[in-house]
Amino acid sequence: MAAVRPYGVYVHFPWCTFRCPYCDFAVTTGRPVPGARYARAVLAELRARAPAFAGLACRTLYLGGGTPSLWEPEHLAAVVDAVRRLGLPPGAEVTLEANPESVEPDRLEAWRAAGVNRLSLGVQSFDGEVLCQLGRRHSPQEAARALRLSAAALADVSVDLIYGARRSTVATARLDARRAAGLGAAHVSAYALTLDPEVLAEDVPLARAVRSGRLTLPPEEEVLAQAGAIRAELSRAGFRRYEISNFARPGFASAHNRLYWEGESYLGVGVGAYGCLQRGEEAVRWGNHRQVGAWFAEVEAGRLPTAEEDRLGPREVRNERVMLGLRTARGIAAAELRAPQQREVARLCRAGLASARRGRVRLTARGLDLHSDVAGRLFE
């Protein structure tokens, strides 16, 4: 009997106290925040989309943003309860994104009471100059305090770090990783600052500054060296690199994000959220309206707030599984590759970019640095 396929639920909360100059997510700084109204609408969209996922097993919940830690705990609890009714098991991973300045002991207790058992802290750096260049509002001291408090309240705390920014160096990257590990993080996500217009959903201020010459970022060799310093420091601290940008202590890899990388379905609700429903060798992916007003108008009129929808055929699904699977330390099953792909794997192995052992194809550390190009060589 075939195992029931899992899926995760992603809820996007778009409000922030300010907008970071590198951020291209669906966010707004509008006030006041209509927390109760947004919760009602999120629950309505969840009810409307959930029937399409019947037959799958709900396994994780991720509350992202934006800054969902600004949402009142009672509204977070209502969302968690609604996802529980979809079958989310007791003790399943429930992640809340939070900024350091919103972390206080009473809020941590309220989040835990609401059902949150994993926190993702948007630290980005513990260096004051790097934080300033990134437009962040918290200080290194506030970041350290937030992480200490969070780690004392919850065993599973993840820290986001950004390297490759102006004022970032190998030394700052190494110290950021060291401080995250030393202050109690169980998981670290470390990303290079990305301002490529082909990748960004919006033309953000830092990207415009780079184009105009007002901002100069470190060269690629320096960025790779910073990434290497983070990897080395986290490895010494007992973290395992299980995906290109993600590191975890044993037992603390992100269950929700693994669903993405393993090609499973995810139910996305809220402003700007994306979802994907896998249907055998085909899939449907949708994206919601990114503007709060447009999203509210559709949901409150009883309609799905879908702004875009793509239907993926078998070849597109297979190529996406290759691309996502090669991001991970687990890699992809060699048996899923066709003869031309197998020959390309052999060439990648000879070039030191991949390994093929025990029926799986994995990228080497050098191959992961060139992931997009390497994965593209294995597309059908």
Short mmCIF file of N, CA and C in Angstrom, two decimals, residues 19-136:
data_model
loop_
_atom_site.label_atom_id
_atom_site.label_comp_id
_atom_site.label_asym_id
_atom_site.label_seq_id
_atom_site.Cartn_x
_atom_site.Cartn_y
_atom_site.Cartn_z
N ARG A 19 10.42 48.48 5.93
CA ARG A 19 10.79 47.60 4.82
C ARG A 19 12.29 47.67 4.60
N CYS A 20 12.95 46.51 4.69
CA CYS A 20 14.39 46.46 4.47
C CYS A 20 14.69 46.75 3.00
N PRO A 21 15.77 47.46 2.70
CA PRO A 21 16.04 47.89 1.32
C PRO A 21 16.44 46.77 0.37
N TYR A 22 16.62 45.53 0.87
CA TYR A 22 16.94 44.40 0.00
C TYR A 22 15.75 43.46 -0.16
N CYS A 23 14.64 43.74 0.52
CA CYS A 23 13.51 42.81 0.60
C CYS A 23 12.59 42.94 -0.60
N ASP A 24 12.31 41.80 -1.27
CA ASP A 24 11.36 41.81 -2.38
C ASP A 24 10.15 40.92 -2.08
N PHE A 25 9.94 40.60 -0.79
CA PHE A 25 8.78 39.81 -0.41
C PHE A 25 7.51 40.68 -0.48
N ALA A 26 6.37 40.03 -0.39
CA ALA A 26 5.09 40.74 -0.38
C ALA A 26 4.87 41.30 1.02
N VAL A 27 5.31 42.54 1.24
CA VAL A 27 5.19 43.15 2.57
C VAL A 27 4.60 44.55 2.44
N THR A 28 4.09 45.04 3.57
CA THR A 28 3.56 46.39 3.64
C THR A 28 3.87 46.96 5.02
N THR A 29 4.03 48.27 5.08
CA THR A 29 4.24 48.94 6.37
C THR A 29 3.00 49.75 6.75
N GLY A 30 1.88 49.51 6.06
CA GLY A 30 0.64 50.24 6.35
C GLY A 30 0.16 50.02 7.76
N ARG A 31 -0.46 51.02 8.31
CA ARG A 31 -1.00 50.99 9.66
C ARG A 31 -2.43 51.54 9.65
N PRO A 32 -3.28 51.08 10.57
CA PRO A 32 -3.01 50.04 11.58
C PRO A 32 -3.04 48.65 10.96
N VAL A 33 -2.48 47.68 11.68
CA VAL A 33 -2.49 46.30 11.21
C VAL A 33 -3.85 45.68 11.55
N PRO A 34 -4.62 45.26 10.55
CA PRO A 34 -5.95 44.68 10.83
C PRO A 34 -5.83 43.20 11.19
N GLY A 35 -5.27 42.93 12.37
CA GLY A 35 -4.95 41.55 12.74
C GLY A 35 -6.13 40.62 12.77
N ALA A 36 -7.23 41.05 13.36
CA ALA A 36 -8.41 40.19 13.47
C ALA A 36 -9.03 39.95 12.10
N ARG A 37 -9.15 41.00 11.31
CA ARG A 37 -9.71 40.86 9.97
C ARG A 37 -8.84 39.94 9.12
N TYR A 38 -7.51 40.09 9.23
CA TYR A 38 -6.62 39.25 8.43
C TYR A 38 -6.75 37.79 8.86
N ALA A 39 -6.86 37.54 10.15
CA ALA A 39 -7.01 36.16 10.62
C ALA A 39 -8.28 35.53 10.05
N ARG A 40 -9.39 36.28 10.07
CA ARG A 40 -10.64 35.74 9.51
C ARG A 40 -10.48 35.40 8.04
N ALA A 41 -9.81 36.27 7.31
CA ALA A 41 -9.65 36.05 5.87
C ALA A 41 -8.71 34.88 5.59
N VAL A 42 -7.63 34.76 6.37
CA VAL A 42 -6.71 33.63 6.21
C VAL A 42 -7.45 32.32 6.44
N LEU A 43 -8.27 32.27 7.48
CA LEU A 43 -9.02 31.05 7.76
C LEU A 43 -10.02 30.74 6.65
N ALA A 44 -10.59 31.78 6.06
CA ALA A 44 -11.52 31.57 4.94
C ALA A 44 -10.78 31.01 3.73
N GLU A 45 -9.61 31.56 3.43
CA GLU A 45 -8.86 31.02 2.29
C GLU A 45 -8.40 29.59 2.56
N LEU A 46 -8.00 29.33 3.79
CA LEU A 46 -7.58 27.98 4.15
C LEU A 46 -8.71 26.99 3.94
N ARG A 47 -9.92 27.36 4.36
CA ARG A 47 -11.08 26.46 4.16
C ARG A 47 -11.35 26.25 2.67
N ALA A 48 -11.16 27.29 1.87
CA ALA A 48 -11.45 27.17 0.44
C ALA A 48 -10.43 26.31 -0.29
N ARG A 49 -9.18 26.37 0.14
CA ARG A 49 -8.13 25.64 -0.59
C ARG A 49 -7.93 24.22 -0.07
N ALA A 50 -8.27 23.96 1.17
CA ALA A 50 -7.96 22.67 1.79
C ALA A 50 -8.57 21.46 1.07
N PRO A 51 -9.81 21.53 0.53
CA PRO A 51 -10.36 20.33 -0.10
C PRO A 51 -9.50 19.77 -1.23
N ALA A 52 -8.74 20.62 -1.93
CA ALA A 52 -7.89 20.14 -3.01
C ALA A 52 -6.77 19.25 -2.49
N PHE A 53 -6.47 19.35 -1.19
CA PHE A 53 -5.38 18.57 -0.59
C PHE A 53 -5.89 17.33 0.14
N ALA A 54 -7.17 17.02 0.00
CA ALA A 54 -7.73 15.81 0.61
C ALA A 54 -6.97 14.59 0.07
N GLY A 55 -6.67 13.66 0.95
CA GLY A 55 -5.90 12.49 0.54
C GLY A 55 -4.42 12.63 0.82
N LEU A 56 -3.96 13.86 1.14
CA LEU A 56 -2.59 14.08 1.55
C LEU A 56 -2.55 14.29 3.06
N ALA A 57 -1.37 14.18 3.65
CA ALA A 57 -1.23 14.28 5.10
C ALA A 57 -0.55 15.59 5.47
N CYS A 58 -1.26 16.43 6.24
CA CYS A 58 -0.70 17.70 6.70
C CYS A 58 0.38 17.42 7.75
N ARG A 59 1.59 17.97 7.53
CA ARG A 59 2.71 17.60 8.39
C ARG A 59 3.41 18.79 9.06
N THR A 60 3.32 20.01 8.49
CA THR A 60 4.03 21.15 9.07
C THR A 60 3.22 22.43 8.85
N LEU A 61 3.54 23.44 9.66
CA LEU A 61 2.96 24.77 9.50
C LEU A 61 4.08 25.79 9.65
N TYR A 62 4.13 26.73 8.70
CA TYR A 62 5.15 27.78 8.73
C TYR A 62 4.45 29.12 8.60
N LEU A 63 4.66 30.00 9.59
CA LEU A 63 4.08 31.34 9.59
C LEU A 63 5.21 32.32 9.24
N GLY A 64 5.16 32.82 7.99
CA GLY A 64 6.24 33.66 7.51
C GLY A 64 5.76 35.04 7.11
N GLY A 65 6.69 35.84 6.62
CA GLY A 65 6.31 37.21 6.29
C GLY A 65 7.34 37.93 5.47
N GLY A 66 7.26 39.28 5.57
CA GLY A 66 6.62 40.04 6.61
C GLY A 66 7.18 39.73 8.00
N THR A 67 6.45 40.17 9.00
CA THR A 67 6.84 39.93 10.39
C THR A 67 5.65 39.37 11.15
N PRO A 68 5.41 38.05 11.04
CA PRO A 68 4.23 37.47 11.70
C PRO A 68 4.29 37.54 13.21
N SER A 69 5.47 37.83 13.79
CA SER A 69 5.53 38.01 15.24
C SER A 69 4.82 39.27 15.68
N LEU A 70 4.40 40.12 14.72
CA LEU A 70 3.57 41.28 15.05
C LEU A 70 2.10 40.91 15.22
N TRP A 71 1.72 39.75 14.75
CA TRP A 71 0.34 39.28 14.83
C TRP A 71 0.02 38.93 16.28
N GLU A 72 -1.16 39.30 16.73
CA GLU A 72 -1.54 38.99 18.11
C GLU A 72 -1.55 37.48 18.33
N PRO A 73 -1.05 37.01 19.48
CA PRO A 73 -0.97 35.56 19.74
C PRO A 73 -2.30 34.84 19.60
N GLU A 74 -3.42 35.51 19.94
CA GLU A 74 -4.71 34.82 19.81
C GLU A 74 -5.03 34.51 18.34
N HIS A 75 -4.57 35.36 17.44
CA HIS A 75 -4.80 35.10 16.02
C HIS A 75 -3.87 33.99 15.52
N LEU A 76 -2.64 33.98 16.01
CA LEU A 76 -1.75 32.87 15.68
C LEU A 76 -2.36 31.55 16.16
N ALA A 77 -2.91 31.56 17.37
CA ALA A 77 -3.51 30.35 17.92
C ALA A 77 -4.68 29.88 17.07
N ALA A 78 -5.48 30.82 16.55
CA ALA A 78 -6.62 30.45 15.71
C ALA A 78 -6.16 29.76 14.43
N VAL A 79 -5.07 30.27 13.87
CA VAL A 79 -4.54 29.65 12.65
C VAL A 79 -3.99 28.26 12.95
N VAL A 80 -3.22 28.14 14.02
CA VAL A 80 -2.69 26.82 14.39
C VAL A 80 -3.83 25.83 14.61
N ASP A 81 -4.88 26.24 15.31
CA ASP A 81 -6.02 25.36 15.57
C ASP A 81 -6.68 24.92 14.27
N ALA A 82 -6.81 25.85 13.32
CA ALA A 82 -7.44 25.51 12.04
C ALA A 82 -6.61 24.49 11.28
N VAL A 83 -5.29 24.63 11.32
CA VAL A 83 -4.43 23.67 10.63
C VAL A 83 -4.44 22.33 11.37
N ARG A 84 -4.57 22.36 12.68
CA ARG A 84 -4.72 21.10 13.43
C ARG A 84 -5.95 20.33 12.92
N ARG A 85 -7.00 21.06 12.63
CA ARG A 85 -8.23 20.40 12.14
C ARG A 85 -8.03 19.80 10.75
N LEU A 86 -7.00 20.23 10.04
CA LEU A 86 -6.67 19.61 8.76
C LEU A 86 -5.85 18.33 8.94
N GLY A 87 -5.46 18.05 10.19
CA GLY A 87 -4.72 16.83 10.47
C GLY A 87 -3.30 17.03 10.93
N LEU A 88 -2.88 18.28 11.16
CA LEU A 88 -1.52 18.51 11.66
C LEU A 88 -1.37 17.80 13.00
N PRO A 89 -0.41 16.88 13.12
CA PRO A 89 -0.32 16.07 14.35
C PRO A 89 0.19 16.88 15.55
N PRO A 90 -0.14 16.46 16.76
CA PRO A 90 0.44 17.07 17.96
C PRO A 90 1.97 16.96 17.90
N GLY A 91 2.65 18.02 18.25
CA GLY A 91 4.11 17.99 18.24
C GLY A 91 4.73 18.25 16.89
N ALA A 92 3.92 18.38 15.84
CA ALA A 92 4.47 18.66 14.51
C ALA A 92 5.11 20.05 14.51
N GLU A 93 6.04 20.25 13.60
CA GLU A 93 6.79 21.50 13.53
C GLU A 93 5.87 22.67 13.16
N VAL A 94 5.85 23.69 14.03
CA VAL A 94 5.10 24.93 13.79
C VAL A 94 6.09 26.08 13.95
N THR A 95 6.46 26.70 12.85
CA THR A 95 7.50 27.73 12.84
C THR A 95 6.89 29.11 12.76
N LEU A 96 7.45 30.05 13.51
CA LEU A 96 7.07 31.46 13.45
C LEU A 96 8.31 32.28 13.16
N GLU A 97 8.25 33.12 12.13
CA GLU A 97 9.33 34.07 11.88
C GLU A 97 9.19 35.27 12.82
N ALA A 98 10.32 35.77 13.31
CA ALA A 98 10.29 36.91 14.23
C ALA A 98 11.53 37.77 14.03
N ASN A 99 11.37 39.06 14.22
CA ASN A 99 12.51 39.97 14.25
C ASN A 99 13.01 40.10 15.69
N PRO A 100 14.31 40.31 15.88
CA PRO A 100 14.85 40.37 17.25
C PRO A 100 14.16 41.38 18.15
N GLU A 101 13.77 42.53 17.59
CA GLU A 101 13.19 43.57 18.43
C GLU A 101 11.80 43.22 18.95
N SER A 102 11.17 42.18 18.41
CA SER A 102 9.84 41.78 18.88
C SER A 102 9.88 40.66 19.90
N VAL A 103 11.09 40.18 20.23
CA VAL A 103 11.22 39.05 21.15
C VAL A 103 11.29 39.54 22.59
N GLU A 104 10.31 39.15 23.38
CA GLU A 104 10.26 39.42 24.82
C GLU A 104 9.77 38.16 25.53
N PRO A 105 10.12 37.98 26.80
CA PRO A 105 9.72 36.75 27.50
C PRO A 105 8.22 36.49 27.47
N ASP A 106 7.39 37.53 27.65
CA ASP A 106 5.95 37.30 27.67
C ASP A 106 5.43 36.90 26.29
N ARG A 107 6.00 37.47 25.25
CA ARG A 107 5.56 37.09 23.90
C ARG A 107 6.03 35.68 23.56
N LEU A 108 7.22 35.32 23.96
CA LEU A 108 7.69 33.95 23.73
C LEU A 108 6.74 32.95 24.39
N GLU A 109 6.32 33.24 25.60
CA GLU A 109 5.39 32.35 26.29
C GLU A 109 4.05 32.30 25.58
N ALA A 110 3.58 33.46 25.08
CA ALA A 110 2.30 33.50 24.36
C ALA A 110 2.39 32.73 23.05
N TRP A 111 3.51 32.84 22.34
CA TRP A 111 3.68 32.10 21.09
C TRP A 111 3.69 30.60 21.37
N ARG A 112 4.38 30.21 22.42
CA ARG A 112 4.44 28.79 22.76
C ARG A 112 3.05 28.27 23.13
N ALA A 113 2.29 29.07 23.89
CA ALA A 113 0.93 28.68 24.25
C ALA A 113 0.03 28.59 23.02
N ALA A 114 0.32 29.39 22.00
CA ALA A 114 -0.47 29.36 20.76
C ALA A 114 -0.16 28.15 19.91
N GLY A 115 0.90 27.42 20.23
CA GLY A 115 1.24 26.22 19.48
C GLY A 115 2.54 26.30 18.71
N VAL A 116 3.24 27.43 18.78
CA VAL A 116 4.52 27.58 18.09
C VAL A 116 5.59 26.79 18.84
N ASN A 117 6.36 25.97 18.13
CA ASN A 117 7.45 25.23 18.78
C ASN A 117 8.80 25.42 18.09
N ARG A 118 8.81 26.30 17.08
CA ARG A 118 10.07 26.61 16.39
C ARG A 118 10.06 28.09 16.01
N LEU A 119 11.15 28.78 16.27
CA LEU A 119 11.26 30.21 15.96
C LEU A 119 12.36 30.41 14.92
N SER A 120 12.08 31.27 13.95
CA SER A 120 13.09 31.64 12.95
C SER A 120 13.37 33.13 13.11
N LEU A 121 14.57 33.46 13.61
CA LEU A 121 14.93 34.84 13.94
C LEU A 121 15.67 35.50 12.78
N GLY A 122 15.16 36.66 12.35
CA GLY A 122 15.79 37.41 11.28
C GLY A 122 16.93 38.27 11.79
N VAL A 123 18.01 37.63 12.24
CA VAL A 123 19.16 38.35 12.80
C VAL A 123 19.95 39.04 11.70
N GLN A 124 20.28 38.30 10.63
CA GLN A 124 21.06 38.74 9.46
C GLN A 124 22.54 38.95 9.77
N SER A 125 22.87 39.60 10.88
CA SER A 125 24.28 39.75 11.28
C SER A 125 24.33 40.20 12.74
N PHE A 126 25.46 39.92 13.37
CA PHE A 126 25.72 40.45 14.71
C PHE A 126 26.72 41.60 14.65
N ASP A 127 27.01 42.08 13.44
CA ASP A 127 27.94 43.18 13.26
C ASP A 127 27.18 44.48 13.00
N GLY A 128 27.46 45.52 13.77
CA GLY A 128 26.70 46.76 13.66
C GLY A 128 26.79 47.42 12.31
N GLU A 129 27.98 47.43 11.69
CA GLU A 129 28.13 48.08 10.38
C GLU A 129 27.38 47.31 9.30
N VAL A 130 27.43 45.99 9.36
CA VAL A 130 26.70 45.19 8.36
C VAL A 130 25.20 45.41 8.51
N LEU A 131 24.71 45.41 9.75
CA LEU A 131 23.29 45.66 9.98
C LEU A 131 22.88 47.02 9.43
N CYS A 132 23.71 48.03 9.63
CA CYS A 132 23.41 49.37 9.13
C CYS A 132 23.31 49.36 7.61
N GLN A 133 24.25 48.71 6.94
CA GLN A 133 24.24 48.66 5.48
C GLN A 133 23.03 47.89 4.95
N LEU A 134 22.54 46.94 5.73
CA LEU A 134 21.35 46.18 5.33
C LEU A 134 20.05 46.90 5.69
N GLY A 135 20.16 48.02 6.38
CA GLY A 135 18.96 48.77 6.75
C GLY A 135 18.18 48.16 7.89
N ARG A 136 18.82 47.28 8.67
CA ARG A 136 18.12 46.65 9.79
C ARG A 136 18.03 47.61 10.96
#
